[in-house]
Coordinates of C-alpha atoms and ligand atoms in Angstrom, one line a residue:
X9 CA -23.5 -9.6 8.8
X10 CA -24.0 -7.0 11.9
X11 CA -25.2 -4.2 10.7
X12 CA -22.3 -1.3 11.9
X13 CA -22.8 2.2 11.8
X14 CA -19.7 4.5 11.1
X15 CA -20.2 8.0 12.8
X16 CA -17.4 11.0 12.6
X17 CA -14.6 8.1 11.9
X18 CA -15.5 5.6 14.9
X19 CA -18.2 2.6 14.6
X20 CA -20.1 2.3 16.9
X21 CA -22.3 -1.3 17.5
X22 CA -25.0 -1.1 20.6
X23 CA -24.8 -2.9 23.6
X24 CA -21.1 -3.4 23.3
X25 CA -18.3 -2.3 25.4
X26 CA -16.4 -0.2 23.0
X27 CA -12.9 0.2 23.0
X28 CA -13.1 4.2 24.1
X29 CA -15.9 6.7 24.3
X30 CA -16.7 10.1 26.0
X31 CA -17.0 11.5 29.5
X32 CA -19.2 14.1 28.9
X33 CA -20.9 15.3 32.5
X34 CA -24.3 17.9 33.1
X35 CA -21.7 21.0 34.0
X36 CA -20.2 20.1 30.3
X37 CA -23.7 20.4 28.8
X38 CA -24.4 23.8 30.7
X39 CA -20.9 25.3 29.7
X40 CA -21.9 24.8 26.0
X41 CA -25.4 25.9 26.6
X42 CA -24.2 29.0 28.0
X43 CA -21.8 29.5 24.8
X44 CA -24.9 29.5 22.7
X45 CA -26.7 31.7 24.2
X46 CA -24.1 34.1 24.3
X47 CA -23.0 36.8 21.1
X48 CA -20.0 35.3 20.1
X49 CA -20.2 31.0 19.2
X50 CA -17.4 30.9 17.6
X51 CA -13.5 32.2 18.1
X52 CA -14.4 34.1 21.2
X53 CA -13.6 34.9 24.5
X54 CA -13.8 30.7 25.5
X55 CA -11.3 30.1 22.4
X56 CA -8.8 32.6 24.7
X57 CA -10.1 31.0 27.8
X58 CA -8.8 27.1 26.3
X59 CA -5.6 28.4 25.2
X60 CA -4.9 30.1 28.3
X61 CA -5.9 26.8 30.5
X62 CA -3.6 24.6 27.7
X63 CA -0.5 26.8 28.4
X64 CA -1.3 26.9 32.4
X65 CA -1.9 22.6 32.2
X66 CA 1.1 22.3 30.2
X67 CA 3.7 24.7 31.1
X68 CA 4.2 26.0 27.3
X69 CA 3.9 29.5 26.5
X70 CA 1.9 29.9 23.4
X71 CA -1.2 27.4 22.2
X72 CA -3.6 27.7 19.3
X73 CA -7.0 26.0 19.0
X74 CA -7.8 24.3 16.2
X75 CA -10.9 22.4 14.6
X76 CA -9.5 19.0 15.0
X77 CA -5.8 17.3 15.6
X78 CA -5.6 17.0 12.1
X79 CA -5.7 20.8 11.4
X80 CA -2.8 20.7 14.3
X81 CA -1.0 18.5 12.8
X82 CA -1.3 20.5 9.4
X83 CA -0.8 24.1 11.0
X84 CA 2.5 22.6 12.6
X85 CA 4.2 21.7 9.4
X86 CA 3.2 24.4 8.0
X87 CA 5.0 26.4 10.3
X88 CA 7.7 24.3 10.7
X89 CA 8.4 25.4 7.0
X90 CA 7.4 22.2 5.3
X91 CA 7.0 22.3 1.7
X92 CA 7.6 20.8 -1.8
X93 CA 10.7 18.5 -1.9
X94 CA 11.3 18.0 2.1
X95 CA 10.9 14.8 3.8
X96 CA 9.2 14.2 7.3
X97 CA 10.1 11.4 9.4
X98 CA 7.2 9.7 11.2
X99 CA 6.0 6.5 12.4
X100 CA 3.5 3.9 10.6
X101 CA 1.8 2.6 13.7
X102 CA -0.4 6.0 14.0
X103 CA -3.5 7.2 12.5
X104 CA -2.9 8.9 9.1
X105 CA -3.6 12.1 9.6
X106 CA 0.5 12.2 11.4
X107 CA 1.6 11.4 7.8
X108 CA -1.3 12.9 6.3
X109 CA -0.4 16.6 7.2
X110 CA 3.0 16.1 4.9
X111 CA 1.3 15.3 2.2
X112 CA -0.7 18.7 2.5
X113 CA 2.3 20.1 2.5
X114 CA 3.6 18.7 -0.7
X115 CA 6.7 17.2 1.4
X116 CA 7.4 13.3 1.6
X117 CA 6.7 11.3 5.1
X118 CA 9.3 8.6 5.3
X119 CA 8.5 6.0 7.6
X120 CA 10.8 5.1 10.6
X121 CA 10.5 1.9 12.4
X122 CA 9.1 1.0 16.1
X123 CA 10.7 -0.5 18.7
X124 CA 8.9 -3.7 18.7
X125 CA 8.5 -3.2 22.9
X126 CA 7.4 0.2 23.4
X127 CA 5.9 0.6 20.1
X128 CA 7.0 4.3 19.9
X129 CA 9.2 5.7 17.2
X130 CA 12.8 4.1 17.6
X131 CA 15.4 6.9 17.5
X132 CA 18.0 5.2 16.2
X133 CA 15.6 4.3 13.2
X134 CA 15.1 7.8 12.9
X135 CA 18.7 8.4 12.5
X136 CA 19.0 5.7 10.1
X137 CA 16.1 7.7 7.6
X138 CA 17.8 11.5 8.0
X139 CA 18.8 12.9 4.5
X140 CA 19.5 16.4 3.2
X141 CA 16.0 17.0 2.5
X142 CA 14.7 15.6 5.9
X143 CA 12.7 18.8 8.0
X144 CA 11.1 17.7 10.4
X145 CA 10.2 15.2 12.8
X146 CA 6.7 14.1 13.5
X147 CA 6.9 11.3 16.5
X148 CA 3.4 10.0 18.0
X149 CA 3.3 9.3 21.6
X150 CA 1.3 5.9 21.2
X151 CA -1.3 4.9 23.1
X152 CA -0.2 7.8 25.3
X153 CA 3.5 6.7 26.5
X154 CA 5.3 9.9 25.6
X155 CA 8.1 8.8 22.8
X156 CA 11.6 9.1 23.8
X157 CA 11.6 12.7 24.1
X158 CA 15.3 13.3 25.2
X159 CA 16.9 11.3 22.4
X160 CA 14.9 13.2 19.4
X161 CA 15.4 16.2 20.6
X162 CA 19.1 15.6 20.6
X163 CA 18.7 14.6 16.7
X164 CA 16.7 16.6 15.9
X165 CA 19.1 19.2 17.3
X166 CA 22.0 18.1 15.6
X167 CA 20.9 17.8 12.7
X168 CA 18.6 20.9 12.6
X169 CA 15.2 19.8 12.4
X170 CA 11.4 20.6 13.9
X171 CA 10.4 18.0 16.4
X172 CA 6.6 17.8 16.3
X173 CA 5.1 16.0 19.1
X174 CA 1.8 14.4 17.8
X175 CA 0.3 14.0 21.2
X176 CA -3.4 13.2 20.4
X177 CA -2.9 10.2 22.7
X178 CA -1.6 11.7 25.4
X179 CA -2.5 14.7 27.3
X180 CA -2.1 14.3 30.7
X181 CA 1.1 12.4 30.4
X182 CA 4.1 12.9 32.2
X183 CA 7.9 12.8 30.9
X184 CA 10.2 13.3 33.5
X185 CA 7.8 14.8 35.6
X186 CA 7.1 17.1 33.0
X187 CA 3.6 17.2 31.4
X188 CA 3.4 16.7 27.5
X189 CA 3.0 20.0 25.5
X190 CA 6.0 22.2 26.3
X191 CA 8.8 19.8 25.4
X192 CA 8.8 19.5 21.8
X193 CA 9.4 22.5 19.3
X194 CA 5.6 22.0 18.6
X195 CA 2.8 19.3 20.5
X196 CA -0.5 18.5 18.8
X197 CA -3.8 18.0 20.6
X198 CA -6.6 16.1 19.5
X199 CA -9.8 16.1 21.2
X200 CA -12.0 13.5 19.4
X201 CA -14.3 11.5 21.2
X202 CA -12.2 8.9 21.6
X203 CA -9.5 10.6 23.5
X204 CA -8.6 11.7 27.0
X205 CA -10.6 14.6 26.9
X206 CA -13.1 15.8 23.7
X207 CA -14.6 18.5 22.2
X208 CA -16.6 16.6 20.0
X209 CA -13.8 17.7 17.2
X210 CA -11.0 19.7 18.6
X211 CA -7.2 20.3 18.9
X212 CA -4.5 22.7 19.7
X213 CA -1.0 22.8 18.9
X214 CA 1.2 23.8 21.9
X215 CA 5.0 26.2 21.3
X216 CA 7.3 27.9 23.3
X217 CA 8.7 29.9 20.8
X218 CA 7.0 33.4 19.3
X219 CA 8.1 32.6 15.8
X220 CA 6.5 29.3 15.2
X221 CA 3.2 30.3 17.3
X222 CA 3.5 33.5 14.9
X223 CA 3.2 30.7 11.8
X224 CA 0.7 28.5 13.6
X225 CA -1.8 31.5 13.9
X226 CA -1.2 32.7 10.9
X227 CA -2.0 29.1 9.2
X228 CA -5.5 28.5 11.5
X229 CA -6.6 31.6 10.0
X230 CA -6.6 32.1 6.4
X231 CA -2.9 33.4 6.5
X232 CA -4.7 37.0 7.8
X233 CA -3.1 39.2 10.0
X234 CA -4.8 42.3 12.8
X235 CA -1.3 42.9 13.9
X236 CA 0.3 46.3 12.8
X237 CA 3.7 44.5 13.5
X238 CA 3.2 42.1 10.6
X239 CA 1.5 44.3 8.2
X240 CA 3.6 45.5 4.8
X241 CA 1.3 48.4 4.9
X242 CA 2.1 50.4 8.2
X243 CA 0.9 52.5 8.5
X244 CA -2.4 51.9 6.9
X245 CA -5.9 53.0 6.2
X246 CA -7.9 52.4 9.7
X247 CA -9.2 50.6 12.0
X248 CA -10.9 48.1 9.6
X249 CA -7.7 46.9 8.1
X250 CA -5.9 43.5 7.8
X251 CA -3.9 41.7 5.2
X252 CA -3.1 38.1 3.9
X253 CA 0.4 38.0 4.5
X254 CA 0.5 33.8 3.7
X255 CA -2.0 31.3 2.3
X256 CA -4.1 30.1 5.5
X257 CA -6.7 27.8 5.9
X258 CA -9.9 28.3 8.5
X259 CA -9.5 25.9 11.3
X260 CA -10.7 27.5 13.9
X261 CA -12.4 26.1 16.8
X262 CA -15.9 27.3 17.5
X263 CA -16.3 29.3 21.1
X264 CA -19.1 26.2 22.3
X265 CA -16.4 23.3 21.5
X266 CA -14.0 25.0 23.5
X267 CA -16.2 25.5 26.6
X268 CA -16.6 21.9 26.3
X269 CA -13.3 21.4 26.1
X270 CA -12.0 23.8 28.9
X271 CA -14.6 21.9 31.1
X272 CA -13.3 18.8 30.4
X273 CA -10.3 19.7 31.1
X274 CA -11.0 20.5 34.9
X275 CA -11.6 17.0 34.8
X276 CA -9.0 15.9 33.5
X277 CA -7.1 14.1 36.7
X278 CA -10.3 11.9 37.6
X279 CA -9.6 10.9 33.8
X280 CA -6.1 10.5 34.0
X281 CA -6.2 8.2 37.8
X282 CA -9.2 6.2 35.9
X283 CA -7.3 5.1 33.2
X284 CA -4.5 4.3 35.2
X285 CA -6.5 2.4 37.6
X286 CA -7.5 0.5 34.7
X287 CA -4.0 0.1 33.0
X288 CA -2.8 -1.2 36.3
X289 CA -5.5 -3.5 36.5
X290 CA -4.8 -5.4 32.8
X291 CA -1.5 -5.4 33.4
X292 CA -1.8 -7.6 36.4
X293 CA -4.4 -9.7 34.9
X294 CA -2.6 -9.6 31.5
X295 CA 1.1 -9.8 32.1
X296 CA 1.9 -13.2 33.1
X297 CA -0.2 -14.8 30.3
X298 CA 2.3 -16.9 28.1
X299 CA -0.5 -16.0 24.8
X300 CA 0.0 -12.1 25.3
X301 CA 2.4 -9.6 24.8
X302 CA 1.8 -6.2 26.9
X303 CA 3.3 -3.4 25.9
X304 CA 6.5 -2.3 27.6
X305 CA 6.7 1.5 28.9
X306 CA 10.0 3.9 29.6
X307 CA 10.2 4.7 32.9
X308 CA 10.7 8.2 31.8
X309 CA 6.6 8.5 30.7
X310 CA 4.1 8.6 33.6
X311 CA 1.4 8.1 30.9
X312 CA -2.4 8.8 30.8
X313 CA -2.8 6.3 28.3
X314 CA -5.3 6.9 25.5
X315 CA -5.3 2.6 24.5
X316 CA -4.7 -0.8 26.0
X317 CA -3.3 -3.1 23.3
X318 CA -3.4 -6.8 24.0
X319 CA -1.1 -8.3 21.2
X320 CA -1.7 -12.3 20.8
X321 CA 1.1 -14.4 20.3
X322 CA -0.4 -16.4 17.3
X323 CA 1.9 -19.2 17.7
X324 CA 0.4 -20.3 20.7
X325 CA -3.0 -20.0 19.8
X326 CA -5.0 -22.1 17.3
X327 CA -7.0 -18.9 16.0
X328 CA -6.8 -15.8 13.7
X329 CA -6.4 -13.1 15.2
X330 CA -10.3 -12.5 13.0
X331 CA -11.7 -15.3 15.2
X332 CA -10.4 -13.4 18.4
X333 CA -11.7 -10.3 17.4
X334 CA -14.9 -11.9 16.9
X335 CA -15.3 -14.0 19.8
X336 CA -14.3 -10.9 21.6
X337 CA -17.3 -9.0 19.9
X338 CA -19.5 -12.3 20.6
X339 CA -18.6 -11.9 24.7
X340 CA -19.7 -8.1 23.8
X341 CA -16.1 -6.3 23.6
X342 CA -15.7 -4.8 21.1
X343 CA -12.0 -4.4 20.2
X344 CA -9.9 -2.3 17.0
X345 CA -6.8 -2.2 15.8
X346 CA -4.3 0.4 16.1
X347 CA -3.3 0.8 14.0
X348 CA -2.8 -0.5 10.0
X349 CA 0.7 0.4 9.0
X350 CA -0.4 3.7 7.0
X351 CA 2.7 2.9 4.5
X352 CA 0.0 -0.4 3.5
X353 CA -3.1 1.6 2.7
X354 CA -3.9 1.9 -1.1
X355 CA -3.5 5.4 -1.3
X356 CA 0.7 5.0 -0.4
X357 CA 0.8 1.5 -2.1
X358 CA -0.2 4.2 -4.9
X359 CA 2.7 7.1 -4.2
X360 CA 5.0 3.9 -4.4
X361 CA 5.6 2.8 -0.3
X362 CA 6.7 -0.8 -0.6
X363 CA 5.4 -3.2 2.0
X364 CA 8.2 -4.4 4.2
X365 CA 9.5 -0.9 5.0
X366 CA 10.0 -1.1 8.6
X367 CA 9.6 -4.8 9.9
X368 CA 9.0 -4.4 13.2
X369 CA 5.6 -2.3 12.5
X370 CA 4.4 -4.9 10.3
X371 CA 5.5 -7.7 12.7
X372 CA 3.8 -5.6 15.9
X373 CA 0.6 -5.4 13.5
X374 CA -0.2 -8.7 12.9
X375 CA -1.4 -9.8 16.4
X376 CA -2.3 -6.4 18.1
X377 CA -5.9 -5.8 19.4
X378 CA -7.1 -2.8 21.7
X379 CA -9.4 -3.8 24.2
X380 CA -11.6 -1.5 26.1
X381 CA -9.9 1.9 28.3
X382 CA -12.0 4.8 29.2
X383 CA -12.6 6.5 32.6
X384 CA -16.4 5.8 32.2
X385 CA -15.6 1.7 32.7
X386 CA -17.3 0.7 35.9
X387 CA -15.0 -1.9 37.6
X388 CA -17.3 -4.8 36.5
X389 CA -16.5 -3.7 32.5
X390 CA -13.3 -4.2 33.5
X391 CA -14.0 -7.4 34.8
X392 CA -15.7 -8.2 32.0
X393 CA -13.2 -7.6 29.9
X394 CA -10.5 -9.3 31.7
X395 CA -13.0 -12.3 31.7
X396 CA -13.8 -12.7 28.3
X397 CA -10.0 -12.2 26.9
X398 CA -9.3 -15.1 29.6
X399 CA -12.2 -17.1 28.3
X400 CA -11.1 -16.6 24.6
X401 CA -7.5 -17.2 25.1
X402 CA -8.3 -20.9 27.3
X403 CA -10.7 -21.8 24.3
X404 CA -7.8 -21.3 21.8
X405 CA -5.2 -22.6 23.4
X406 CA -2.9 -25.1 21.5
Ligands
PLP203 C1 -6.9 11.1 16.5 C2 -5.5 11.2 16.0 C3 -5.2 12.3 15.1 C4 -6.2 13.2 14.5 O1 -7.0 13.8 15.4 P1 -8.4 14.3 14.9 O2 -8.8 15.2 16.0 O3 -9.3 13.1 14.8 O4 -8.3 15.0 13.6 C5 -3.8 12.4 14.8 N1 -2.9 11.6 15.3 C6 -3.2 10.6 16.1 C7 -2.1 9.7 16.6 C8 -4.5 10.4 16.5 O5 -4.8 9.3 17.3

């Protein structure tokens, strides 16, 4: 068996096109160096510096900065009022954590089902899963295409809930012509390795409105408060003071990771025309093969998208999807899977989530594979790529 390192969440086997992986240039290096070098490494001036850069790229008014997406995702339902006894509607094709974050909360994530073309959060699913105790909506832009934005807000409007946007996949993406970040009540950042643009960890959670950005700071930050506005004790003792008006925790980004990131983000439309160079590229090579599926987009999202996933069409193919994956790997791409319905992993199986909840997750799961997108791909990985899922497919054709 290949021996496979797992580092910070992502394995990692050398010599191998891997299915995503940093862009991180010299000016990056020197706008960290500079960081440490400096009095203040961590929640400093460059903390103020990212936010202010978030809200300018995005058009929203308030962000926060936060240790990693997960931390977004977790300040946003805590701020959106999640606790004990309310359910949160997400989707199962995501990374945990977008389910996770409920669970912090003591709340319930209930599981809404894809549509099985776009594989974003179907609205009408969501519809189908609102109770009295529903607060929230978490709905992941997948693989970057923003979800149907319009439509949940609408529900979410009508029937009074918080629309969290977890947008770890797709900064830089378009909806309407609008970038992501200001059009749900809250939008989560992540900026792991993996994505668009990184921080090594990172993330930021994006609001227009005072109240909720209010919460979110509050909840990055041990619950503390320096402002005399919020304070039960005011006027109080001097200049020293500050009180825990809430139960916080400390995610706060450290000044160096956000100099990275703030860098990065200068970069971020070479990253954004790479990838869609690339995505343009597979789908001409990929769209007409009878053994593929290629995922379908809105044409509402002009997305920056974070994954390509190939999904084989078993029938017509005398391999498991296993065998693919490893001839992939033995033509030196390595692929994943995105994702594992989260409802199936032991820990839910445990909280009582029944497999077969939402069909068309489980159905999309089955033959999905993401090949190889980053901006770093020279056009001769992409090449490569194309070749050897060509070269796999003819070798398993029935
Ligand atoms: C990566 C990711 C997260 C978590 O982000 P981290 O920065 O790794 O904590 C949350 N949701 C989705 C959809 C992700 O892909």
């Amino acid at each position: 068996m290949e021996k496979l390192a797992i580092y910070g969440g992502y394995a990692v086997r050398q010599g191998k096109i891997y299915y995503g992986r940093q862009w991180v240039d010299e000016d990056d290096v020197q706008a960290v160096a500079s960081v440490l070098k400096s009095d203040l490494i961590t929640c400093g001036p460059k903390v103020d510096e990212l936010e202010r850069t978030l809200c300018e790229f995005t058009g929203a008014k308030y962000a926060v900065a936060v240790n990693s997406g997960t931390s977004a995702l977790h300040c946003a339902t805590i701020a959106a009022g999640v606790v004990s006894g309310d359910e949160v509607i997400t989707t199962p094709i995501t990374f945990a954590a977008s389910a996770n974050c409920v669970l912090y909360c003591g709340a319930k994530p209930v599981f809404a089902d894809i549509n099985p073309e776009t594989y974003n959060i179907d609205p009408e699913s969501i519809k189908s899963h609102i109770t009295e105790h529903t607060k929230a909506v978490i709905a992941v832009d997948f693989t970057g295409q923003a979800v149907e934005i319009e439509k949940i807000r609408e529900i979410c409007k009508e029937h009074n809930l918080i629309f969290i946007e977890d947008a770890a996949h797709s900064i830089a993406t378009k909806y309407n012509g609008q970038q992501v970040g200001s059009l749900a009540d809250m939008t989560c950042f992540s900026f792991h390795p993996v994505k668009t643009i990184t921080g090594g960890e990172g993330g930021a959670i994006l609001t227009n409105n005072e109240d909720l950005y209010k919460k979110l700071i509050l909840a990055h930050s041990h619950g503390i408060t320096h402002d005399d506005a919020m304070m039960e004790e005011s006027p109080h003792e001097g200049p020293w003071y500050y009180e825990q008006i809430s139960l916080g925790y400390n995610y706060r980004l450290t000044d160096f990771q956000a100099a990275l990131i703030t860098s990065q983000i200068s970069k971020i439309d070479r990253f954004r025309n790479r990838r869609q160079e690339i995505v343009r590229r597979y789908d001409e090579a990929f769209s007409k093969i009878p053994e593929l599926f290629v995922q379908k987009e809105i044409p509402e999202s002009d997305s920056c998208r974070h994954l390509y996933i190939i999904n084989l069409r078993l029938d017509k193919l005398s391999c498991t999807r296993r065998e693919f994956f490893d001839a992939m790997s033995a033509e030196n791409v390595q692929c994943q899977i995105h994702y594992i319905p989260v409802y199936w992993f032991p820990y839910y199986q445990h909280l009582g989530y029944k497999r077969g909840l939402c069909p068309n997750a489980e159905e999309m799961y089955k033959g999905i594979m993401s090949i190889p997108l980053y901006p770093k791909m020279s056009d001769e990985d992409v090449e490569d790529v194309i070749h050897a899922v060509k070269k796999v497919i003819a070798n398993y054709r029935k």
